[in-house]
CSV table of C-alpha atoms and ligand atoms in Angstrom, one decimal:
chain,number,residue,atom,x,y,z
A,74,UNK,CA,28.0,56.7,38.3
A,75,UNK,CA,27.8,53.4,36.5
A,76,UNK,CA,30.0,50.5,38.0
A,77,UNK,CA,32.4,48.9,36.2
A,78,UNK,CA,31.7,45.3,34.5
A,79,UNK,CA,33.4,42.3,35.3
A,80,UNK,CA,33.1,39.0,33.4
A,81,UNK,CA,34.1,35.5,35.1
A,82,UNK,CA,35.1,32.1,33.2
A,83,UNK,CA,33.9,28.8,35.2
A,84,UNK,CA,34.0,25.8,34.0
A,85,UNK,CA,36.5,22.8,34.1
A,86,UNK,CA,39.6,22.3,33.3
A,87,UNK,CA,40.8,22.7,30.2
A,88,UNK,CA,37.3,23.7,28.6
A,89,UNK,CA,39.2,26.6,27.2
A,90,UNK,CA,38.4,29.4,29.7
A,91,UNK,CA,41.9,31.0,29.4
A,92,UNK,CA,41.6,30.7,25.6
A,93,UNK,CA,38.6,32.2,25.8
A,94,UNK,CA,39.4,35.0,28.4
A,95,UNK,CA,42.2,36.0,26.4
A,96,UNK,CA,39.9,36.6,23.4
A,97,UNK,CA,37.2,38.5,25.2
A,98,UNK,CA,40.0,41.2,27.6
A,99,UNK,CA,40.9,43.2,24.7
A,100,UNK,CA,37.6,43.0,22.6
A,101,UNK,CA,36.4,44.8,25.9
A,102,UNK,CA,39.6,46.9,26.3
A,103,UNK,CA,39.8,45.9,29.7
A,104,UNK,CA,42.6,43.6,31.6
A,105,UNK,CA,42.6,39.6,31.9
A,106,UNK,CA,43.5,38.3,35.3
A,107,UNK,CA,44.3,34.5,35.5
A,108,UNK,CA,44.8,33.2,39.4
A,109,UNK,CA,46.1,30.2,38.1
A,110,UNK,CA,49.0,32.4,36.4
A,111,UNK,CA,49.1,34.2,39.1
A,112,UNK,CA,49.9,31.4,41.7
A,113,UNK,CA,52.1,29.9,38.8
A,114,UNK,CA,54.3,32.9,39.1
A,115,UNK,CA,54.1,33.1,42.9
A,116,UNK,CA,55.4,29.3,42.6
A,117,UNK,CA,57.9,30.7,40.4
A,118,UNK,CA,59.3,33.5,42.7
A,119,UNK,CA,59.0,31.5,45.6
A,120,UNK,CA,57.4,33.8,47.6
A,121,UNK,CA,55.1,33.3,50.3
A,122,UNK,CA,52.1,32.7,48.3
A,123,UNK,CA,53.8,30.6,46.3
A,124,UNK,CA,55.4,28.5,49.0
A,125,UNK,CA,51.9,27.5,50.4
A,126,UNK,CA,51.1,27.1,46.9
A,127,UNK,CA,53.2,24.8,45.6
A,128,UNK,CA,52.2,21.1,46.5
A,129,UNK,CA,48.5,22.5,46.1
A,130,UNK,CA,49.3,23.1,42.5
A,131,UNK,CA,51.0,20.3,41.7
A,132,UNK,CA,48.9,17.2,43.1
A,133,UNK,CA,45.6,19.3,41.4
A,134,UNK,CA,43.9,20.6,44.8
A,135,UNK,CA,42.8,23.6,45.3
A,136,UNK,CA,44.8,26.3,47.2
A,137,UNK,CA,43.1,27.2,50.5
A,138,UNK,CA,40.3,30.0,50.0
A,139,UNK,CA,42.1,32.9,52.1
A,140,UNK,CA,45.3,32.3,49.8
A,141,UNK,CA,42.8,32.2,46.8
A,142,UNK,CA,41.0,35.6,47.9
A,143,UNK,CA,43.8,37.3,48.6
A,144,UNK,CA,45.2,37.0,45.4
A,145,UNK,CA,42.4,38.0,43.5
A,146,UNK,CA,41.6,41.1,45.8
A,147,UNK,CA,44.9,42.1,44.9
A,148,UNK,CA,44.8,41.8,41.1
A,149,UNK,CA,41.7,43.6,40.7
A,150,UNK,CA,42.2,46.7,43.2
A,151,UNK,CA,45.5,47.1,40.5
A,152,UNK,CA,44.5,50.7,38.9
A,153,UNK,CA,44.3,48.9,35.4
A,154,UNK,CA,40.7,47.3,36.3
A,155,UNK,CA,39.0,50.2,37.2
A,156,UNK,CA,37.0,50.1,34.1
A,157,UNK,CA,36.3,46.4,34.4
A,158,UNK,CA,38.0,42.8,34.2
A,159,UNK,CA,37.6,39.8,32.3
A,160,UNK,CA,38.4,36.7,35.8
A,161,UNK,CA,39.1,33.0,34.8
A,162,UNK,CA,39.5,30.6,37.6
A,163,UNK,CA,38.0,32.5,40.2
A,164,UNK,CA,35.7,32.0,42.0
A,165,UNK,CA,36.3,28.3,42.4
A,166,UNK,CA,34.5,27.3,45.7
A,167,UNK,CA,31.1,28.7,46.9
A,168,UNK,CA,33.1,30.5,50.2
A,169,UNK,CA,34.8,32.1,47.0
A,170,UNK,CA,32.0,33.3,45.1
A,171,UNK,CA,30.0,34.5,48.2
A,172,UNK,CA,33.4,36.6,49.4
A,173,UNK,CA,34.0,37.8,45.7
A,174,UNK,CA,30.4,39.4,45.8
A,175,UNK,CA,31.2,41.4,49.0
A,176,UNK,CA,34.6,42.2,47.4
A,177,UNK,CA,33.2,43.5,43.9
A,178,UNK,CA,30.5,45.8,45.8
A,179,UNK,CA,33.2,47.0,48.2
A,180,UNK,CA,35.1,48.0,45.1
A,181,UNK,CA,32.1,49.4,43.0
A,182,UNK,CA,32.5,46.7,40.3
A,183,UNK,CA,29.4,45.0,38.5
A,184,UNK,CA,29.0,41.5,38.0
A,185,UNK,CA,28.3,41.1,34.6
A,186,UNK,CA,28.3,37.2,33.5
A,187,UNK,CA,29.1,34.0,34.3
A,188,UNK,CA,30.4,31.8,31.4
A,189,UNK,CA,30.2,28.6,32.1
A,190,UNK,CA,32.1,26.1,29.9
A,191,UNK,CA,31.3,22.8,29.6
A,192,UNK,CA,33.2,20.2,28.1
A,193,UNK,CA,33.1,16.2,28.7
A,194,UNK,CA,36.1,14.6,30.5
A,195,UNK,CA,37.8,12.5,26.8
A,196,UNK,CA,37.7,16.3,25.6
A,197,UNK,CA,39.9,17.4,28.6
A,198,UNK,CA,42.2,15.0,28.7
A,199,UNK,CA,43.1,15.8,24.6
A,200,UNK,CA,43.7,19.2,25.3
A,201,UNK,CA,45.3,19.3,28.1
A,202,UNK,CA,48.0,16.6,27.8
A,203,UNK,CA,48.5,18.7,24.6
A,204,UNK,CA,48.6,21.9,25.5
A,205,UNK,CA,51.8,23.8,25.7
A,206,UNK,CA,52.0,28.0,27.4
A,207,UNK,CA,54.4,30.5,26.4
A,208,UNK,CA,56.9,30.9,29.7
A,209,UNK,CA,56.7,34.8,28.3
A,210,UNK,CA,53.4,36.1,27.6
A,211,UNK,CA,51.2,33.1,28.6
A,212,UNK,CA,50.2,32.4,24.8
A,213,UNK,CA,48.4,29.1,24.7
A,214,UNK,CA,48.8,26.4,21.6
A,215,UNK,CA,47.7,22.9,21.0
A,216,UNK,CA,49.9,20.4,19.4
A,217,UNK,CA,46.8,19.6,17.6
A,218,UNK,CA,44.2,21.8,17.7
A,219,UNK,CA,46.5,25.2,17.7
A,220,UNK,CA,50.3,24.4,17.0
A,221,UNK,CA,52.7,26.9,17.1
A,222,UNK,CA,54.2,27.8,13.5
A,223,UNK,CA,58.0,26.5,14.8
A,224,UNK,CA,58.1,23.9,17.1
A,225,UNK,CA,58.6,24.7,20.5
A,226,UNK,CA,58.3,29.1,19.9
A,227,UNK,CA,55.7,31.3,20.8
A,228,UNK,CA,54.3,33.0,17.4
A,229,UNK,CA,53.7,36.4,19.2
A,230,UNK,CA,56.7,36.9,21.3
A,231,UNK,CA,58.9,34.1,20.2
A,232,UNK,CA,59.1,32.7,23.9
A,233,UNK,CA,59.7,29.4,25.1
A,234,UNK,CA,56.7,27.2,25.2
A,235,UNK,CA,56.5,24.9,28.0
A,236,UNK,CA,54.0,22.4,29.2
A,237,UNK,CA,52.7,22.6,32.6
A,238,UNK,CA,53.4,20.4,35.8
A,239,UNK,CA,49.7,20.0,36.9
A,240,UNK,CA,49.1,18.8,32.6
A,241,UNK,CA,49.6,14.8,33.8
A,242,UNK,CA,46.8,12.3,33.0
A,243,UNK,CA,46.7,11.4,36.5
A,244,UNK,CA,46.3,15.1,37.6
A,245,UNK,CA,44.3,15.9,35.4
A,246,UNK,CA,41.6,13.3,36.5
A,247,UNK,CA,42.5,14.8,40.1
A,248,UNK,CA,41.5,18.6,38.8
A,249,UNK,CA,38.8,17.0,37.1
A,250,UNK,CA,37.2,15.2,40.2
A,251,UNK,CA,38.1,18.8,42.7
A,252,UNK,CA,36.0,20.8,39.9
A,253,UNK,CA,32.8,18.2,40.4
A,254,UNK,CA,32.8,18.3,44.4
A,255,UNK,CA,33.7,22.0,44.9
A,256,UNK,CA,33.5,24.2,41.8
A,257,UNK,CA,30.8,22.9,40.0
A,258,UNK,CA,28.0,24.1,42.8
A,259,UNK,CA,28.9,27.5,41.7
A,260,UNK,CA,26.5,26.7,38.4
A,261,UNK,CA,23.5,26.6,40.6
A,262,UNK,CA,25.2,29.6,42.8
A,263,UNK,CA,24.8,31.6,39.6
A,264,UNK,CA,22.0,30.4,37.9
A,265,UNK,CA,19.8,31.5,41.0
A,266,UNK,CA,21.4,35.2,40.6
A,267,UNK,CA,20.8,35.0,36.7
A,268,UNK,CA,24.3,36.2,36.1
A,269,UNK,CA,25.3,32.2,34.3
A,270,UNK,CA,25.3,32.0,30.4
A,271,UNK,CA,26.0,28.0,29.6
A,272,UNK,CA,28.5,28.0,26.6
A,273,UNK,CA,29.5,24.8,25.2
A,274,UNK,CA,32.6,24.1,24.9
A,275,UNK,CA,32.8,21.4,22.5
A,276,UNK,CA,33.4,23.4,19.5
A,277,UNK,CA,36.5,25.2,17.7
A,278,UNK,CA,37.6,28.2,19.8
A,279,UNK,CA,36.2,30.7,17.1
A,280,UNK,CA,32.5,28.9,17.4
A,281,UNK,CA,33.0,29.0,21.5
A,282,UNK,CA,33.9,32.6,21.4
A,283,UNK,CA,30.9,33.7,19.2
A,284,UNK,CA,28.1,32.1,21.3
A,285,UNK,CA,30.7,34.1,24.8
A,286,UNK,CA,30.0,37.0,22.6
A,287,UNK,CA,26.1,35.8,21.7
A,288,UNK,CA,25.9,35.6,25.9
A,289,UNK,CA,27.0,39.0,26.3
A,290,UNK,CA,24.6,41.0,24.3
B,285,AP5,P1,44.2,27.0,36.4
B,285,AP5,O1,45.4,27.4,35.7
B,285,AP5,O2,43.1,27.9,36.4
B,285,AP5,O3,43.8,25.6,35.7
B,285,AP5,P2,42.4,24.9,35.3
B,285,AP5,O4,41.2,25.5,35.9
B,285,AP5,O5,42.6,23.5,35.6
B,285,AP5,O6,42.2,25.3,33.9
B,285,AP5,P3,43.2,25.3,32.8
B,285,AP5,O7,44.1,26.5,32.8
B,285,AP5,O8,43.9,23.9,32.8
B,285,AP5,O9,42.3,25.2,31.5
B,285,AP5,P4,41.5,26.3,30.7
B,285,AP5,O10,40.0,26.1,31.0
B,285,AP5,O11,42.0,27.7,31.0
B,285,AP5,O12,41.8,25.9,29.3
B,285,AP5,P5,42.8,26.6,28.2
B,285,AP5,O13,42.2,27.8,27.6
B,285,AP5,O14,44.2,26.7,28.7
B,285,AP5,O15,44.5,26.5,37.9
B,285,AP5,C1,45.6,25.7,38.2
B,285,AP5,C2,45.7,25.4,39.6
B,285,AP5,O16,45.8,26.6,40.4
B,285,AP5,C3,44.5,24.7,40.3
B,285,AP5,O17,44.5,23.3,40.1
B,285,AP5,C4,44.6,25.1,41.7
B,285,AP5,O18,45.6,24.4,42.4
B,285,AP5,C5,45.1,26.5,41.6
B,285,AP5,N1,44.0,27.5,41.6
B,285,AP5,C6,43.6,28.3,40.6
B,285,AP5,N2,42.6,29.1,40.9
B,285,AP5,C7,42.2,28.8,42.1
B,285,AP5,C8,41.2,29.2,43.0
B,285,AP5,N3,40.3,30.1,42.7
B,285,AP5,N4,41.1,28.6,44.2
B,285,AP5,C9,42.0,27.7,44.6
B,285,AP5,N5,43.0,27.2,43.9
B,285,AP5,C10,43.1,27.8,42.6
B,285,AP5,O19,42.7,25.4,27.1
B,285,AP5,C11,43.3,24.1,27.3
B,285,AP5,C12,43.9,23.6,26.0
B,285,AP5,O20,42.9,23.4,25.1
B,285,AP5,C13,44.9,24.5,25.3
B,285,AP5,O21,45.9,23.7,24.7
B,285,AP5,C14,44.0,25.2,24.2
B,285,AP5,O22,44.8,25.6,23.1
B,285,AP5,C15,43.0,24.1,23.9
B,285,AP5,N6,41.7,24.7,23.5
B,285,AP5,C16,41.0,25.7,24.1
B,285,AP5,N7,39.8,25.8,23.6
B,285,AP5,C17,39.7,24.9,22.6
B,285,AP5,C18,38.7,24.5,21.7
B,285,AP5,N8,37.5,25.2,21.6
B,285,AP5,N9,38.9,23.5,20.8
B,285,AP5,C19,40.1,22.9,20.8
B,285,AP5,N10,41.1,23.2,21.7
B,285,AP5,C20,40.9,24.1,22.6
């Protein structure tokens, strides 16, 4: 029996691996699971995830690993990812990527790729400090790069678009400095297992998602 694939975004914040996650799920035909929308809606229900959660969020840190893993073992053991997932945000810290290897070959899932985006800091401040979500299907604009056709509406659902808490200049720098220390030894994590494809970042979304695609075959 051949396992299922599964294809992780890395990279840091802002360097467009939802936007480019989002692209990739239904080329593939398979699910996209976002922890970072999935604490987001645990902060939103309040419920015990999302309690611990919370302050983590919102100064820019990290939620502890064990709240991290647990949340991720549970999205992808959902019966919709039994023919593969497209990750982004996880894993995040090496204690992350080590369990999420014992995790996918518990669950007879294949590690695929590793994108990693890269983008330089001026790039992420732009687009995140003008960036704006859809509080319905998790649609992603730009007030630049991508804007909405009305002001304020999600084109595909019509939704409210909303900008996010952590999307400050001052957490952003925070994010930015937590991916250097304890996400970016991941790159090296990978690289040895030959599962990390480099993408730059530093493009338009279309010319990012062609060399993802260039990656994969
Ligand atoms: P998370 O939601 O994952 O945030 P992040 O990693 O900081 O990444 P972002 O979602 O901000 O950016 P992105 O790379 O997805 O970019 P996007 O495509 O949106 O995590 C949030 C928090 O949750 C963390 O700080 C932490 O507290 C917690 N957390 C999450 N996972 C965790 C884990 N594993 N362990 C512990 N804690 C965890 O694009 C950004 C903007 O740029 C958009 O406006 C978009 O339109 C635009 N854009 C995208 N691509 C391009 C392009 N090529 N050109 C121009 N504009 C572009």
């Amino acid at each position: 029996m051949s396992l299922a694939d599964v294809y992780v975004f890395a990279g840091p914040p802002g360097s467009g691996k939802g936007t480019q996650a989002k692209l990739l799920a239904p080329k593939l035909n398979v699910p996209h699971i976002s922890l970072g929308d999935l604490l987001r809606e645990a902060v939103r229900n309040a419920s015990k995830v999302g309690q611990i959660a919370k302050n983590y969020l919102d100064a820019g840190k990290l939620v502890p690993d064990n709240v991290a893993i647990d949340v991720a073992e549970e999205a992808v053991k959902n019966e919709e990812c039994r023919n593969g997932f497209v990750i982004d945000g996880f894993p995040r810290t090496l204690e992350q990527a080590v369990l999420f290897d014992k995790m996918l070959d518990k669950l007879k899932f294949n590690l695929k790729r590793v994108f990693y985006i890269d983008i330089p800091l001026e790039e992420i401040l732009k687009r995140l400090t003008g960036r704006r979500s859809c509080r319905t299907c998790g649609a992603i604009y730009h007030l630049t790069f991508s804007p909405p056709k009305a002001e304020g509406k999600c084109d595909v659902c019509g939704g409210e678009l909303y900008q996010r808490r952590d999307d400050t200049d001052e957490v952003i720098r925070v994010r930015y400095e937590v991916y250097k220390k304890q996400t970016a030894p991941l790159i090296d994590y990978y690289t040895k297992t030959g599962k990390l494809a480099y993408i730059n970042g530093n493009k338009d979304v279309a010319e990012v998602f062609k060399e993802v695609n260039k990656a994969i075959s």
